[in-house]
mmCIF file of C-alpha atoms in Angstrom:
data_model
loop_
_atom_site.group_PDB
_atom_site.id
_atom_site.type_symbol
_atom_site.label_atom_id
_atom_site.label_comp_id
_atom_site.label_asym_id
_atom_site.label_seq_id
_atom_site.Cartn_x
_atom_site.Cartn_y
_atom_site.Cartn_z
ATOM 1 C CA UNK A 1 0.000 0.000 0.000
ATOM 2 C CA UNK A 2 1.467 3.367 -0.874
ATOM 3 C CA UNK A 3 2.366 5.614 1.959
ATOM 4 C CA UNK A 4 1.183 9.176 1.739
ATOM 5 C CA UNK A 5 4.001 11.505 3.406
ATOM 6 C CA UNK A 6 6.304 14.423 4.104
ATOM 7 C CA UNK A 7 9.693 13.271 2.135
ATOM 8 C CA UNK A 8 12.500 14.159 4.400
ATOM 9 C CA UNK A 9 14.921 16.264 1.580
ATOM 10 C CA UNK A 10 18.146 15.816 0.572
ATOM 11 C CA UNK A 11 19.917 18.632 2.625
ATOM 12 C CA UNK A 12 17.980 18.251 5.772
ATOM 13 C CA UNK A 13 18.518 14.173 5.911
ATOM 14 C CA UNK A 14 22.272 14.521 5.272
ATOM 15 C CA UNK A 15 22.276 16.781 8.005
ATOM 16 C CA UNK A 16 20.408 14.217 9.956
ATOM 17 C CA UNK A 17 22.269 11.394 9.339
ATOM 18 C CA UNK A 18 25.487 13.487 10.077
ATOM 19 C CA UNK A 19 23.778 14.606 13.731
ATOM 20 C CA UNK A 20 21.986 11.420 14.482
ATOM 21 C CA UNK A 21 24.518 8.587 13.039
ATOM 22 C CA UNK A 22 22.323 5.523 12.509
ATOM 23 C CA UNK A 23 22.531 3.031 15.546
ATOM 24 C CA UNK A 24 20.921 -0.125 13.678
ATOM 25 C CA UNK A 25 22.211 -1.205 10.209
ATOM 26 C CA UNK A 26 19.232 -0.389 8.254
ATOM 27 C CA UNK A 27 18.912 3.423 7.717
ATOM 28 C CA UNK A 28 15.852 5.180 6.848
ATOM 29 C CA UNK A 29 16.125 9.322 7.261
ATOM 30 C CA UNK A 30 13.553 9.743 4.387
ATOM 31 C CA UNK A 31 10.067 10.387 5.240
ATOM 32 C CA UNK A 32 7.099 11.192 7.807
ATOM 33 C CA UNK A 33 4.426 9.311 7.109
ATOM 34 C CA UNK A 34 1.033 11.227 6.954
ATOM 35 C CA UNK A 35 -1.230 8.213 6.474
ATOM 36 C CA UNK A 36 -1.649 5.377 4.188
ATOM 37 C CA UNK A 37 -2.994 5.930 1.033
ATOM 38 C CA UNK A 38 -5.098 3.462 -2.087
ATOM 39 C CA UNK A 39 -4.045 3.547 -5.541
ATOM 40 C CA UNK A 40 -5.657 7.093 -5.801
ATOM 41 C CA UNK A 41 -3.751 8.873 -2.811
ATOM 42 C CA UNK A 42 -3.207 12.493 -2.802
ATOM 43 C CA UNK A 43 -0.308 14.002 -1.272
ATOM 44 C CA UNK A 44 -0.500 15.775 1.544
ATOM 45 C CA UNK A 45 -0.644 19.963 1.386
ATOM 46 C CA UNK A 46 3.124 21.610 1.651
ATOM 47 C CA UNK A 47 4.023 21.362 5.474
ATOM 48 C CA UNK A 48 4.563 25.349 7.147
ATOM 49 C CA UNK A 49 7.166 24.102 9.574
ATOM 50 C CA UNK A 50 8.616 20.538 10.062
ATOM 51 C CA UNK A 51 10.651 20.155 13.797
ATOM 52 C CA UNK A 52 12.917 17.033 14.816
ATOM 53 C CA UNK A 53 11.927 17.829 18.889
ATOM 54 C CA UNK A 54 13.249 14.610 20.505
ATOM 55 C CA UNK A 55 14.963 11.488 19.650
ATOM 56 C CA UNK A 56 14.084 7.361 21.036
ATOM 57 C CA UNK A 57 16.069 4.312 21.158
ATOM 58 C CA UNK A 58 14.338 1.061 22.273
ATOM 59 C CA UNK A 59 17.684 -0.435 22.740
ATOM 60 C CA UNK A 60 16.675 -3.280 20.761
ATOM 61 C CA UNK A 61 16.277 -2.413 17.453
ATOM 62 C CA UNK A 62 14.283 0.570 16.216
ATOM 63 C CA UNK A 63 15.502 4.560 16.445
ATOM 64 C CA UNK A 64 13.112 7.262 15.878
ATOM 65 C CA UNK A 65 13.403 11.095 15.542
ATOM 66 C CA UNK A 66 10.454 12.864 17.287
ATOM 67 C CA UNK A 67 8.957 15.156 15.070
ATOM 68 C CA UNK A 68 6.371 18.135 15.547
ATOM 69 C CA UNK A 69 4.289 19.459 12.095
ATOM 70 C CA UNK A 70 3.027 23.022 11.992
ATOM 71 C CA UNK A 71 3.839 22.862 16.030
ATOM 72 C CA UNK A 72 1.531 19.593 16.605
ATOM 73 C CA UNK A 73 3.532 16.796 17.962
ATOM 74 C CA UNK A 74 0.553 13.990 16.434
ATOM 75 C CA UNK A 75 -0.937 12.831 13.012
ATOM 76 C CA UNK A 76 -4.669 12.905 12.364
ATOM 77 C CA UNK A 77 -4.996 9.179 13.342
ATOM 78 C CA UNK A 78 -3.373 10.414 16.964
ATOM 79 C CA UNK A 79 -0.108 8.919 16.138
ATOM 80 C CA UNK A 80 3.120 10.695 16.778
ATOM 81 C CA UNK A 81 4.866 12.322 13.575
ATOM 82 C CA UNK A 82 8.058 11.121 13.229
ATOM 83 C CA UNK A 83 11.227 9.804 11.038
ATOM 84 C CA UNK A 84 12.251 6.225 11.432
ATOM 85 C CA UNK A 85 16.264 6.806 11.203
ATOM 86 C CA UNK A 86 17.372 3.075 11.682
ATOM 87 C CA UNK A 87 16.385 -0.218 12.481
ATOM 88 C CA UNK A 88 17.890 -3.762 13.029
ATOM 89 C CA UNK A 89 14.900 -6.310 10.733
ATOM 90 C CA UNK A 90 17.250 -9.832 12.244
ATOM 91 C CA UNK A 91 15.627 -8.733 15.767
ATOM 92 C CA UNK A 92 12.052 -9.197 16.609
ATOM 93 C CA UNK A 93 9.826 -6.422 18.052
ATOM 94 C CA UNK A 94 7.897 -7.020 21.198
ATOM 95 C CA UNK A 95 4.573 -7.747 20.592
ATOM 96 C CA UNK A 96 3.260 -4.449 21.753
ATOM 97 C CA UNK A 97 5.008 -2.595 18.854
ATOM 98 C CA UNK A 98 2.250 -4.046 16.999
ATOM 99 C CA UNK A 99 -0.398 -1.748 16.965
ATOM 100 C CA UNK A 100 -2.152 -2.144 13.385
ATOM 101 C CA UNK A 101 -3.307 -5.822 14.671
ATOM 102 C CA UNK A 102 -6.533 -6.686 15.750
ATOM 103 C CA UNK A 103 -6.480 -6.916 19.720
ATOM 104 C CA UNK A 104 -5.777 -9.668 20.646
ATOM 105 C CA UNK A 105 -4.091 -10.400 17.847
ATOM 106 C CA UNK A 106 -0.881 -8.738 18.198
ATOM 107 C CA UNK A 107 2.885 -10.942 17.773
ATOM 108 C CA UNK A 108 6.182 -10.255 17.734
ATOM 109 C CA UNK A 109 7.580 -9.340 14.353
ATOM 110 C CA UNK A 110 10.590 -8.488 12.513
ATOM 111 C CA UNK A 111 11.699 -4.763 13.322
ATOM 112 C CA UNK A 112 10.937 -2.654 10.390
ATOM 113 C CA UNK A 113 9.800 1.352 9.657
ATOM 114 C CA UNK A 114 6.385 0.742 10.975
ATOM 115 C CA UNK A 115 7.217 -0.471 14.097
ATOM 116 C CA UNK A 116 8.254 2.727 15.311
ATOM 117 C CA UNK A 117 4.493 3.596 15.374
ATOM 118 C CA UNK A 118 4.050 1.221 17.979
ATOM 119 C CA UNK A 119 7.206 1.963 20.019
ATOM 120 C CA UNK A 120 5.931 5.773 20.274
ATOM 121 C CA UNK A 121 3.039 4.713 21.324
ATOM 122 C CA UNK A 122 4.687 3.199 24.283
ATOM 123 C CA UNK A 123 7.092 6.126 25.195
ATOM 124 C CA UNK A 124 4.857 9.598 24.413
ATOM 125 C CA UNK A 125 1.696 10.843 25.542
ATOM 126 C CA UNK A 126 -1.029 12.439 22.993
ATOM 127 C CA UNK A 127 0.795 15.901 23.168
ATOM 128 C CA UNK A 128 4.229 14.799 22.759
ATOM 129 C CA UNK A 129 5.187 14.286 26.020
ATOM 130 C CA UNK A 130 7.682 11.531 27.285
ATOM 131 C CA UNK A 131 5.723 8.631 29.309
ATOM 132 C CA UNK A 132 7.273 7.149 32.923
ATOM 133 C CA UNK A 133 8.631 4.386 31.903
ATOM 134 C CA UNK A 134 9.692 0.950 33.356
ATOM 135 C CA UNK A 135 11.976 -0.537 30.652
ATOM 136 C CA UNK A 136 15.626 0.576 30.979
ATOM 137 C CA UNK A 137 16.169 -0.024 27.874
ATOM 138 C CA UNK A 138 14.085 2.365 26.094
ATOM 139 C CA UNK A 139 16.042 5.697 26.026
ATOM 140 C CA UNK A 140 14.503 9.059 24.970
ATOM 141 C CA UNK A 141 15.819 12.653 24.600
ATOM 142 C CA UNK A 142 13.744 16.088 24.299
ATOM 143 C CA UNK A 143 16.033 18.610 22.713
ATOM 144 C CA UNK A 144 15.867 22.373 24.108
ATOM 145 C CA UNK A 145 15.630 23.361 20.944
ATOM 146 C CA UNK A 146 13.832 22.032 17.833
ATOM 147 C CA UNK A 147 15.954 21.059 14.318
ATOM 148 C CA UNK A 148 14.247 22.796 11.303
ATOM 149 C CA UNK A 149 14.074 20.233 8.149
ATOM 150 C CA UNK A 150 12.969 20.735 4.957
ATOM 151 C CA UNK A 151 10.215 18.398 3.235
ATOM 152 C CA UNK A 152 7.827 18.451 0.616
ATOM 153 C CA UNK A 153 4.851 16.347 0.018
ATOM 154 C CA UNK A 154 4.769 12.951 -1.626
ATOM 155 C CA UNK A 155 3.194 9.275 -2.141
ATOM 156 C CA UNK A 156 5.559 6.594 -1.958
ATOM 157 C CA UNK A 157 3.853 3.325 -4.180
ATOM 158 C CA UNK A 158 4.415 0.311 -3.420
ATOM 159 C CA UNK A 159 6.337 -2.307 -6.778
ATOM 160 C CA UNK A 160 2.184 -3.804 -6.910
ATOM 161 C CA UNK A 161 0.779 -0.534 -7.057
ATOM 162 C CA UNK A 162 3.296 1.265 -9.731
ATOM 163 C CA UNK A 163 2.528 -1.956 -11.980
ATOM 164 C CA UNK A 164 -0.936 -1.315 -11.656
ATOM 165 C CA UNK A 165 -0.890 2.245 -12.586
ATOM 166 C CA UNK A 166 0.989 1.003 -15.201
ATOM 167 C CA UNK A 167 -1.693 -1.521 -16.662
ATOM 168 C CA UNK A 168 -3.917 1.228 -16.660
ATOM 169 C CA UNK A 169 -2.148 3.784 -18.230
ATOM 170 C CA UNK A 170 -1.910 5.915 -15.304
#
């Protein structure tokens, strides 16, 4: 399924990657996803301001920059904004970074960009705000002040999707 977002641009993720060297051997750095999107998604309007406020680490396998949008720290869905910058997929996630299953339903999976949806939801609060946590493993840092990043608005498609559009002539 395509992935309707803010791409992170070239400039602003080198500077990224330069400030926040990837922990886990697969590097992201390149978008913030606004939602997910059909065959007929439309990108997202041009973004006034785009903030890295905060950085997490579960320790384990996934590293996120925390990211505010026109000064709101969470998507329309009530998911935190943010960049995936690395992630280890030969580790599995706990179970509980699995928060597009079905209760009841949820399992531990490979690590991956998605999964830092569910660590988020683990670590911040509705308005941004760092959770008590428990696990000394999980590490998070609020910078005192916000990193400015450039984006612009874009669908990522998925290899099924772009040869669909192309059967049709899209």
């Amino acid at each position: 399924m395509s992935t309707v977002c803010y791409e992170i641009d070239k400039e602003s993720k080198a500077m990224l990657m330069k400030m926040f060297p990837p922990k886990y051997p697969e590097e992201k750095y390149d978008h913030i996803t606004v939602c997910m999107g059909g065959l007929y998604a439309i990108p997202p309007k041009p973004a006034k301001k785009v903030e890295v406020v905060g950085i997490a680490d579960d320790g384990n396998g996934i590293e996120v920059l925390i990211v505010k949008i026109n000064g709101s720290p969470t998507r329309n869905d009530g998911k935190s904004w943010h960049i995936t910058a690395s992630y280890d997929s030969s580790k599995l996630a706990p179970a509980s970074f699995d928060v597009f299953a079905k209760p009841g339903k949820e399992k531990e999976k490979p690590y991956k960009p998605v999964t830092s949806n569910g660590f988020l939801t683990q670590i911040l609060d509705k308005n941004g705000t760092p959770k008590a946590t428990t696990n000394p493993n999980w590490k998070i840092k609020i910078f005192d002040k916000p990193i400015e990043i450039a984006t612009h608005p874009k669908i990522q498609y998925d290899a099924m999707e772009l040869k669909k559009m192309q059967e049709m002539g899209i």
